[in-house]
Short mmCIF file of N, CA and C in Angstrom, two decimals:
data_model
loop_
_atom_site.label_atom_id
_atom_site.label_comp_id
_atom_site.label_asym_id
_atom_site.label_seq_id
_atom_site.Cartn_x
_atom_site.Cartn_y
_atom_site.Cartn_z
N GLN A 1 -21.26 -4.76 45.88
CA GLN A 1 -22.70 -4.94 45.75
C GLN A 1 -23.36 -3.50 46.16
N VAL A 2 -24.51 -3.38 45.64
CA VAL A 2 -25.27 -2.16 45.81
C VAL A 2 -26.72 -2.54 46.19
N GLN A 3 -27.22 -2.02 47.29
CA GLN A 3 -28.58 -2.25 47.74
C GLN A 3 -29.45 -1.07 47.56
N LEU A 4 -30.70 -1.19 47.04
CA LEU A 4 -31.56 -0.05 46.84
C LEU A 4 -32.80 -0.34 47.60
N VAL A 5 -33.35 0.70 48.38
CA VAL A 5 -34.61 0.56 49.03
C VAL A 5 -35.45 1.79 48.67
N GLU A 6 -36.56 1.47 48.07
CA GLU A 6 -37.47 2.65 47.77
C GLU A 6 -38.55 2.76 48.91
N SER A 7 -39.02 3.91 49.04
CA SER A 7 -40.08 4.36 50.00
C SER A 7 -40.89 5.50 49.43
N GLY A 8 -41.98 5.65 50.04
CA GLY A 8 -42.75 6.86 49.70
C GLY A 8 -44.08 6.61 48.87
N GLY A 9 -44.24 5.36 48.38
CA GLY A 9 -45.41 5.13 47.51
C GLY A 9 -46.58 4.97 48.49
N THR A 10 -47.71 5.49 48.01
CA THR A 10 -48.97 5.43 48.67
C THR A 10 -50.15 5.75 47.76
N LEU A 11 -51.31 5.81 48.36
CA LEU A 11 -52.48 6.23 47.57
C LEU A 11 -52.52 7.69 47.62
N VAL A 12 -52.69 8.31 46.39
CA VAL A 12 -52.80 9.82 46.30
C VAL A 12 -53.87 10.18 45.34
N GLN A 13 -54.45 11.38 45.53
CA GLN A 13 -55.53 11.76 44.71
C GLN A 13 -54.95 12.29 43.33
N ILE A 14 -55.93 12.28 42.37
CA ILE A 14 -55.64 12.87 41.11
C ILE A 14 -55.15 14.38 41.29
N GLY A 15 -54.09 14.75 40.68
CA GLY A 15 -53.58 16.08 40.73
C GLY A 15 -52.68 16.36 41.97
N GLY A 16 -52.51 15.39 42.81
CA GLY A 16 -51.66 15.44 43.95
C GLY A 16 -50.24 15.32 43.70
N SER A 17 -49.40 15.37 44.76
CA SER A 17 -48.00 15.28 44.60
C SER A 17 -47.51 14.24 45.57
N LEU A 18 -46.34 13.69 45.27
CA LEU A 18 -45.80 12.58 46.02
C LEU A 18 -44.18 12.66 45.74
N ARG A 19 -43.43 12.39 46.82
CA ARG A 19 -42.00 12.29 46.60
C ARG A 19 -41.52 10.82 47.04
N LEU A 20 -40.98 10.13 46.04
CA LEU A 20 -40.40 8.89 46.32
C LEU A 20 -38.88 9.01 46.65
N SER A 21 -38.46 8.08 47.49
CA SER A 21 -37.04 8.17 47.88
C SER A 21 -36.39 6.75 47.66
N CYS A 22 -35.16 6.86 47.44
CA CYS A 22 -34.42 5.58 47.16
C CYS A 22 -33.11 5.70 47.99
N ALA A 23 -33.00 4.86 48.98
CA ALA A 23 -31.88 4.79 49.80
C ALA A 23 -30.81 3.83 49.24
N VAL A 24 -29.70 4.15 49.01
CA VAL A 24 -28.62 3.37 48.34
C VAL A 24 -27.64 3.07 49.32
N SER A 25 -27.19 1.81 49.47
CA SER A 25 -26.14 1.35 50.37
C SER A 25 -25.14 0.34 49.64
N GLY A 26 -24.04 0.12 50.21
CA GLY A 26 -23.14 -0.73 49.62
C GLY A 26 -21.71 -0.15 49.52
N ASN A 27 -20.93 -0.70 48.73
CA ASN A 27 -19.56 -0.43 48.67
C ASN A 27 -19.29 0.72 47.61
N ILE A 28 -20.17 1.46 47.32
CA ILE A 28 -19.92 2.57 46.39
C ILE A 28 -20.97 3.70 46.68
N GLY A 29 -20.42 4.95 46.58
CA GLY A 29 -21.47 6.07 46.74
C GLY A 29 -22.04 6.41 45.45
N ILE A 30 -23.27 7.00 45.45
CA ILE A 30 -23.98 7.25 44.28
C ILE A 30 -23.24 8.19 43.40
N ALA A 31 -22.37 9.09 43.95
CA ALA A 31 -21.63 10.10 43.15
C ALA A 31 -20.76 9.33 42.07
N SER A 32 -20.39 8.02 42.39
CA SER A 32 -19.46 7.24 41.60
C SER A 32 -20.23 6.34 40.56
N ILE A 33 -21.59 6.30 40.78
CA ILE A 33 -22.39 5.40 39.98
C ILE A 33 -22.71 6.22 38.62
N ALA A 34 -22.61 5.39 37.55
CA ALA A 34 -22.86 5.96 36.16
C ALA A 34 -24.20 6.69 36.04
N ALA A 35 -25.18 5.89 36.49
CA ALA A 35 -26.59 6.42 36.38
C ALA A 35 -27.49 5.86 37.42
N MET A 36 -28.37 6.63 37.82
CA MET A 36 -29.46 6.33 38.79
C MET A 36 -30.78 6.59 38.11
N GLY A 37 -31.75 5.73 38.31
CA GLY A 37 -32.93 5.98 37.62
C GLY A 37 -34.12 5.56 38.37
N TRP A 38 -35.33 5.99 37.92
CA TRP A 38 -36.50 5.43 38.41
C TRP A 38 -37.29 4.84 37.19
N TYR A 39 -37.90 3.69 37.42
CA TYR A 39 -38.60 2.95 36.43
C TYR A 39 -39.94 2.75 36.99
N ARG A 40 -40.96 2.40 36.22
CA ARG A 40 -42.28 1.99 36.64
C ARG A 40 -42.85 0.87 35.91
N GLN A 41 -43.68 0.04 36.53
CA GLN A 41 -44.36 -1.05 35.92
C GLN A 41 -45.75 -1.00 36.36
N ALA A 42 -46.63 -0.79 35.49
CA ALA A 42 -48.11 -0.83 35.70
C ALA A 42 -48.48 -2.33 35.51
N GLU A 43 -49.68 -2.62 36.15
CA GLU A 43 -50.05 -4.06 36.14
C GLU A 43 -50.21 -4.42 34.67
N GLY A 44 -49.73 -5.56 34.29
CA GLY A 44 -49.91 -6.15 32.97
C GLY A 44 -49.08 -5.49 31.99
N LYS A 45 -48.16 -4.57 32.30
CA LYS A 45 -47.37 -3.97 31.29
C LYS A 45 -45.90 -4.09 31.68
N GLN A 46 -45.02 -3.68 30.66
CA GLN A 46 -43.61 -3.79 30.86
C GLN A 46 -43.15 -2.69 31.80
N ARG A 47 -41.85 -2.82 32.19
CA ARG A 47 -41.27 -1.87 33.07
C ARG A 47 -40.65 -0.81 32.11
N ASP A 48 -40.98 0.39 32.40
CA ASP A 48 -40.46 1.60 31.61
C ASP A 48 -39.63 2.58 32.40
N MET A 49 -38.79 3.11 31.66
CA MET A 49 -37.90 4.25 32.35
C MET A 49 -38.93 5.45 32.59
N VAL A 50 -38.58 6.00 33.71
CA VAL A 50 -39.46 7.34 34.09
C VAL A 50 -38.45 8.43 34.11
N ALA A 51 -37.28 8.35 34.78
CA ALA A 51 -36.42 9.41 34.89
C ALA A 51 -35.03 8.80 35.22
N VAL A 52 -33.97 9.41 34.64
CA VAL A 52 -32.58 8.92 34.91
C VAL A 52 -31.71 10.19 35.19
N ILE A 53 -30.78 10.08 36.09
CA ILE A 53 -29.82 11.11 36.42
C ILE A 53 -28.49 10.41 36.39
N VAL A 54 -27.57 11.00 35.50
CA VAL A 54 -26.24 10.33 35.25
C VAL A 54 -25.20 11.05 36.23
N LYS A 55 -24.09 10.61 36.17
CA LYS A 55 -23.13 11.02 37.10
C LYS A 55 -22.82 12.53 37.03
N SER A 56 -22.88 13.07 35.70
CA SER A 56 -22.62 14.53 35.50
C SER A 56 -23.77 15.40 36.10
N GLY A 57 -24.88 14.77 36.37
CA GLY A 57 -26.02 15.49 36.91
C GLY A 57 -27.12 15.86 35.83
N SER A 58 -26.73 15.32 34.59
CA SER A 58 -27.73 15.48 33.53
C SER A 58 -28.88 14.52 33.74
N THR A 59 -30.08 15.04 33.29
CA THR A 59 -31.28 14.13 33.47
C THR A 59 -32.02 13.81 32.15
N ASN A 60 -32.78 12.80 32.22
CA ASN A 60 -33.60 12.49 31.11
C ASN A 60 -34.94 11.99 31.69
N TYR A 61 -35.95 12.26 30.92
CA TYR A 61 -37.36 11.93 31.40
C TYR A 61 -38.25 11.33 30.21
N ALA A 62 -39.11 10.40 30.61
CA ALA A 62 -39.92 9.88 29.72
C ALA A 62 -40.92 11.04 29.24
N GLU A 63 -41.37 10.95 28.08
CA GLU A 63 -42.23 12.04 27.62
C GLU A 63 -43.52 12.23 28.46
N ALA A 64 -44.07 11.11 29.03
CA ALA A 64 -45.25 11.21 29.74
C ALA A 64 -45.17 11.77 31.11
N VAL A 65 -43.99 12.06 31.53
CA VAL A 65 -43.75 12.72 32.88
C VAL A 65 -43.09 14.04 32.82
N LYS A 66 -42.57 14.38 31.61
CA LYS A 66 -41.87 15.64 31.44
C LYS A 66 -42.67 16.86 31.86
N GLY A 67 -42.00 17.68 32.79
CA GLY A 67 -42.76 18.80 33.35
C GLY A 67 -43.46 18.57 34.48
N ARG A 68 -43.62 17.31 34.92
CA ARG A 68 -44.35 16.90 36.15
C ARG A 68 -43.49 16.25 37.13
N PHE A 69 -42.48 15.41 36.64
CA PHE A 69 -41.66 14.73 37.65
C PHE A 69 -40.26 15.36 37.61
N THR A 70 -39.60 15.30 38.73
CA THR A 70 -38.27 15.79 38.80
C THR A 70 -37.31 14.65 39.59
N ILE A 71 -36.34 14.26 38.99
CA ILE A 71 -35.34 13.31 39.64
C ILE A 71 -34.23 14.29 40.19
N SER A 72 -33.76 13.76 41.37
CA SER A 72 -32.69 14.54 42.05
C SER A 72 -31.86 13.53 42.94
N ARG A 73 -30.75 13.92 43.39
CA ARG A 73 -30.07 13.01 44.20
C ARG A 73 -29.21 13.90 45.39
N ASP A 74 -28.97 13.28 46.32
CA ASP A 74 -28.17 13.86 47.47
C ASP A 74 -26.99 12.91 47.68
N ASN A 75 -25.88 13.36 47.13
CA ASN A 75 -24.58 12.38 47.22
C ASN A 75 -24.20 12.18 48.57
N ALA A 76 -24.40 13.26 49.39
CA ALA A 76 -23.82 13.11 50.80
C ALA A 76 -24.70 12.06 51.63
N LYS A 77 -25.96 11.97 51.27
CA LYS A 77 -26.83 11.13 51.93
C LYS A 77 -27.19 9.77 51.15
N ASN A 78 -26.43 9.67 50.01
CA ASN A 78 -26.67 8.44 49.25
C ASN A 78 -28.08 8.13 48.98
N MET A 79 -28.84 9.29 48.54
CA MET A 79 -30.31 9.18 48.35
C MET A 79 -30.62 9.68 46.89
N VAL A 80 -31.58 9.03 46.30
CA VAL A 80 -32.11 9.55 44.96
C VAL A 80 -33.65 9.72 45.19
N TYR A 81 -34.15 10.72 44.72
CA TYR A 81 -35.54 11.13 44.85
C TYR A 81 -36.31 11.28 43.48
N LEU A 82 -37.56 11.08 43.64
CA LEU A 82 -38.45 11.40 42.56
C LEU A 82 -39.67 12.21 42.96
N GLN A 83 -39.57 13.57 42.59
CA GLN A 83 -40.70 14.35 42.93
C GLN A 83 -41.80 14.29 41.86
N MET A 84 -43.05 13.93 42.20
CA MET A 84 -43.98 13.64 41.27
C MET A 84 -45.17 14.65 41.57
N ASN A 85 -45.52 15.51 40.55
CA ASN A 85 -46.57 16.54 40.64
C ASN A 85 -47.61 16.22 39.66
N SER A 86 -48.86 16.82 39.87
CA SER A 86 -49.88 16.73 38.99
C SER A 86 -50.11 15.22 38.52
N LEU A 87 -50.30 14.40 39.60
CA LEU A 87 -50.38 12.97 39.29
C LEU A 87 -51.70 12.66 38.64
N LYS A 88 -51.59 11.61 37.67
CA LYS A 88 -52.66 11.18 36.94
C LYS A 88 -52.84 9.78 37.22
N PRO A 89 -54.21 9.18 36.98
CA PRO A 89 -54.36 7.73 37.13
C PRO A 89 -53.37 6.89 36.38
N GLU A 90 -52.94 7.27 35.17
CA GLU A 90 -51.99 6.52 34.51
C GLU A 90 -50.62 6.44 35.01
N ASP A 91 -50.31 7.20 36.10
CA ASP A 91 -49.08 7.13 36.81
C ASP A 91 -49.12 5.96 37.82
N THR A 92 -50.21 5.30 37.97
CA THR A 92 -50.40 4.25 38.92
C THR A 92 -49.39 3.17 38.45
N ALA A 93 -48.61 2.71 39.36
CA ALA A 93 -47.55 1.71 39.13
C ALA A 93 -46.77 1.25 40.21
N VAL A 94 -45.89 0.30 40.15
CA VAL A 94 -44.85 0.14 41.04
C VAL A 94 -43.75 0.85 40.52
N TYR A 95 -43.09 1.58 41.43
CA TYR A 95 -41.94 2.37 41.01
C TYR A 95 -40.59 1.73 41.57
N TYR A 96 -39.73 1.61 40.67
CA TYR A 96 -38.40 0.86 41.09
C TYR A 96 -37.24 1.84 40.81
N CYS A 97 -36.41 1.82 41.79
CA CYS A 97 -35.17 2.51 41.79
C CYS A 97 -33.96 1.67 41.05
N ASN A 98 -33.19 2.21 40.32
CA ASN A 98 -32.26 1.45 39.54
C ASN A 98 -30.85 2.14 39.59
N ALA A 99 -29.82 1.34 39.69
CA ALA A 99 -28.53 1.78 39.67
C ALA A 99 -27.75 1.06 38.53
N TRP A 100 -27.15 1.78 37.52
CA TRP A 100 -26.58 1.29 36.50
C TRP A 100 -25.04 1.68 36.39
N ASP A 101 -24.26 0.68 36.27
CA ASP A 101 -22.79 1.08 36.39
C ASP A 101 -21.91 0.06 35.56
N VAL A 102 -20.66 0.45 35.28
CA VAL A 102 -19.70 -0.39 34.60
C VAL A 102 -18.63 -0.86 35.65
N ARG A 103 -18.59 -2.23 35.75
CA ARG A 103 -17.67 -2.83 36.63
C ARG A 103 -16.78 -3.77 35.88
N ASP A 104 -15.46 -3.60 35.84
CA ASP A 104 -14.63 -4.51 35.21
C ASP A 104 -15.09 -4.68 33.77
N SER A 105 -15.35 -3.56 33.17
CA SER A 105 -15.76 -3.59 31.69
C SER A 105 -17.02 -4.11 31.46
N SER A 106 -17.90 -4.45 32.41
CA SER A 106 -19.22 -5.05 32.21
C SER A 106 -20.13 -4.21 32.88
N ALA A 107 -21.40 -4.04 32.20
CA ALA A 107 -22.45 -3.30 32.65
C ALA A 107 -23.15 -4.05 33.84
N VAL A 108 -23.50 -3.46 34.94
CA VAL A 108 -24.24 -4.15 36.08
C VAL A 108 -25.45 -3.21 36.29
N ASP A 109 -26.54 -3.91 36.62
CA ASP A 109 -27.80 -3.31 37.05
C ASP A 109 -28.08 -3.77 38.47
N TYR A 110 -28.61 -2.74 39.20
CA TYR A 110 -29.15 -3.11 40.57
C TYR A 110 -30.49 -2.56 40.75
N TRP A 111 -31.32 -3.20 41.28
CA TRP A 111 -32.76 -2.81 41.41
C TRP A 111 -33.25 -2.98 42.80
N GLY A 112 -34.16 -2.06 43.16
CA GLY A 112 -34.81 -2.20 44.46
C GLY A 112 -36.06 -3.14 44.26
N LYS A 113 -36.83 -3.27 45.31
CA LYS A 113 -38.02 -4.18 45.20
C LYS A 113 -39.26 -3.45 44.78
N GLY A 114 -39.13 -2.03 44.92
CA GLY A 114 -40.30 -1.29 44.29
C GLY A 114 -41.13 -0.67 45.40
N THR A 115 -41.84 0.42 45.08
CA THR A 115 -42.83 0.96 45.93
C THR A 115 -44.08 1.35 45.12
N LEU A 116 -45.27 1.04 45.59
CA LEU A 116 -46.44 1.18 44.87
C LEU A 116 -47.01 2.63 45.04
N VAL A 117 -47.33 3.15 43.86
CA VAL A 117 -48.01 4.43 43.79
C VAL A 117 -49.38 4.26 43.16
N THR A 118 -50.44 4.64 43.80
CA THR A 118 -51.81 4.47 43.20
C THR A 118 -52.39 5.88 43.20
N VAL A 119 -52.77 6.30 42.00
CA VAL A 119 -53.43 7.59 41.83
C VAL A 119 -54.90 7.33 41.49
N SER A 120 -55.68 7.86 42.36
CA SER A 120 -57.17 7.68 42.29
C SER A 120 -57.90 8.91 42.84
N SER A 121 -59.21 8.90 42.34
CA SER A 121 -60.02 9.97 42.85
C SER A 121 -60.68 9.50 44.04
#
């Protein structure tokens, strides 16, 4: 089992910056997990991928956040981060940390409970 706990969400002004953290615990280190990611869900909308970092270190970003957000991880601390810069009102959402892996030939997903980011003037 893998447990994910997000933190860092708060109210921030337009154009501001924020760093979200995801603490990972359980019977596996994040260095062994196939992919770690951040997703977000705005009120009344579906949950969308924001950024993903795979085991090799390669990253992928949603078009809406490219050049503004950076995903990173600290394998030693079992932490995943999302640095968010130049925040816009449309970035307002609950942000979820995700771990995706393959166990016994089956894909497994783990989710945190989310942290709320509100961008406002």
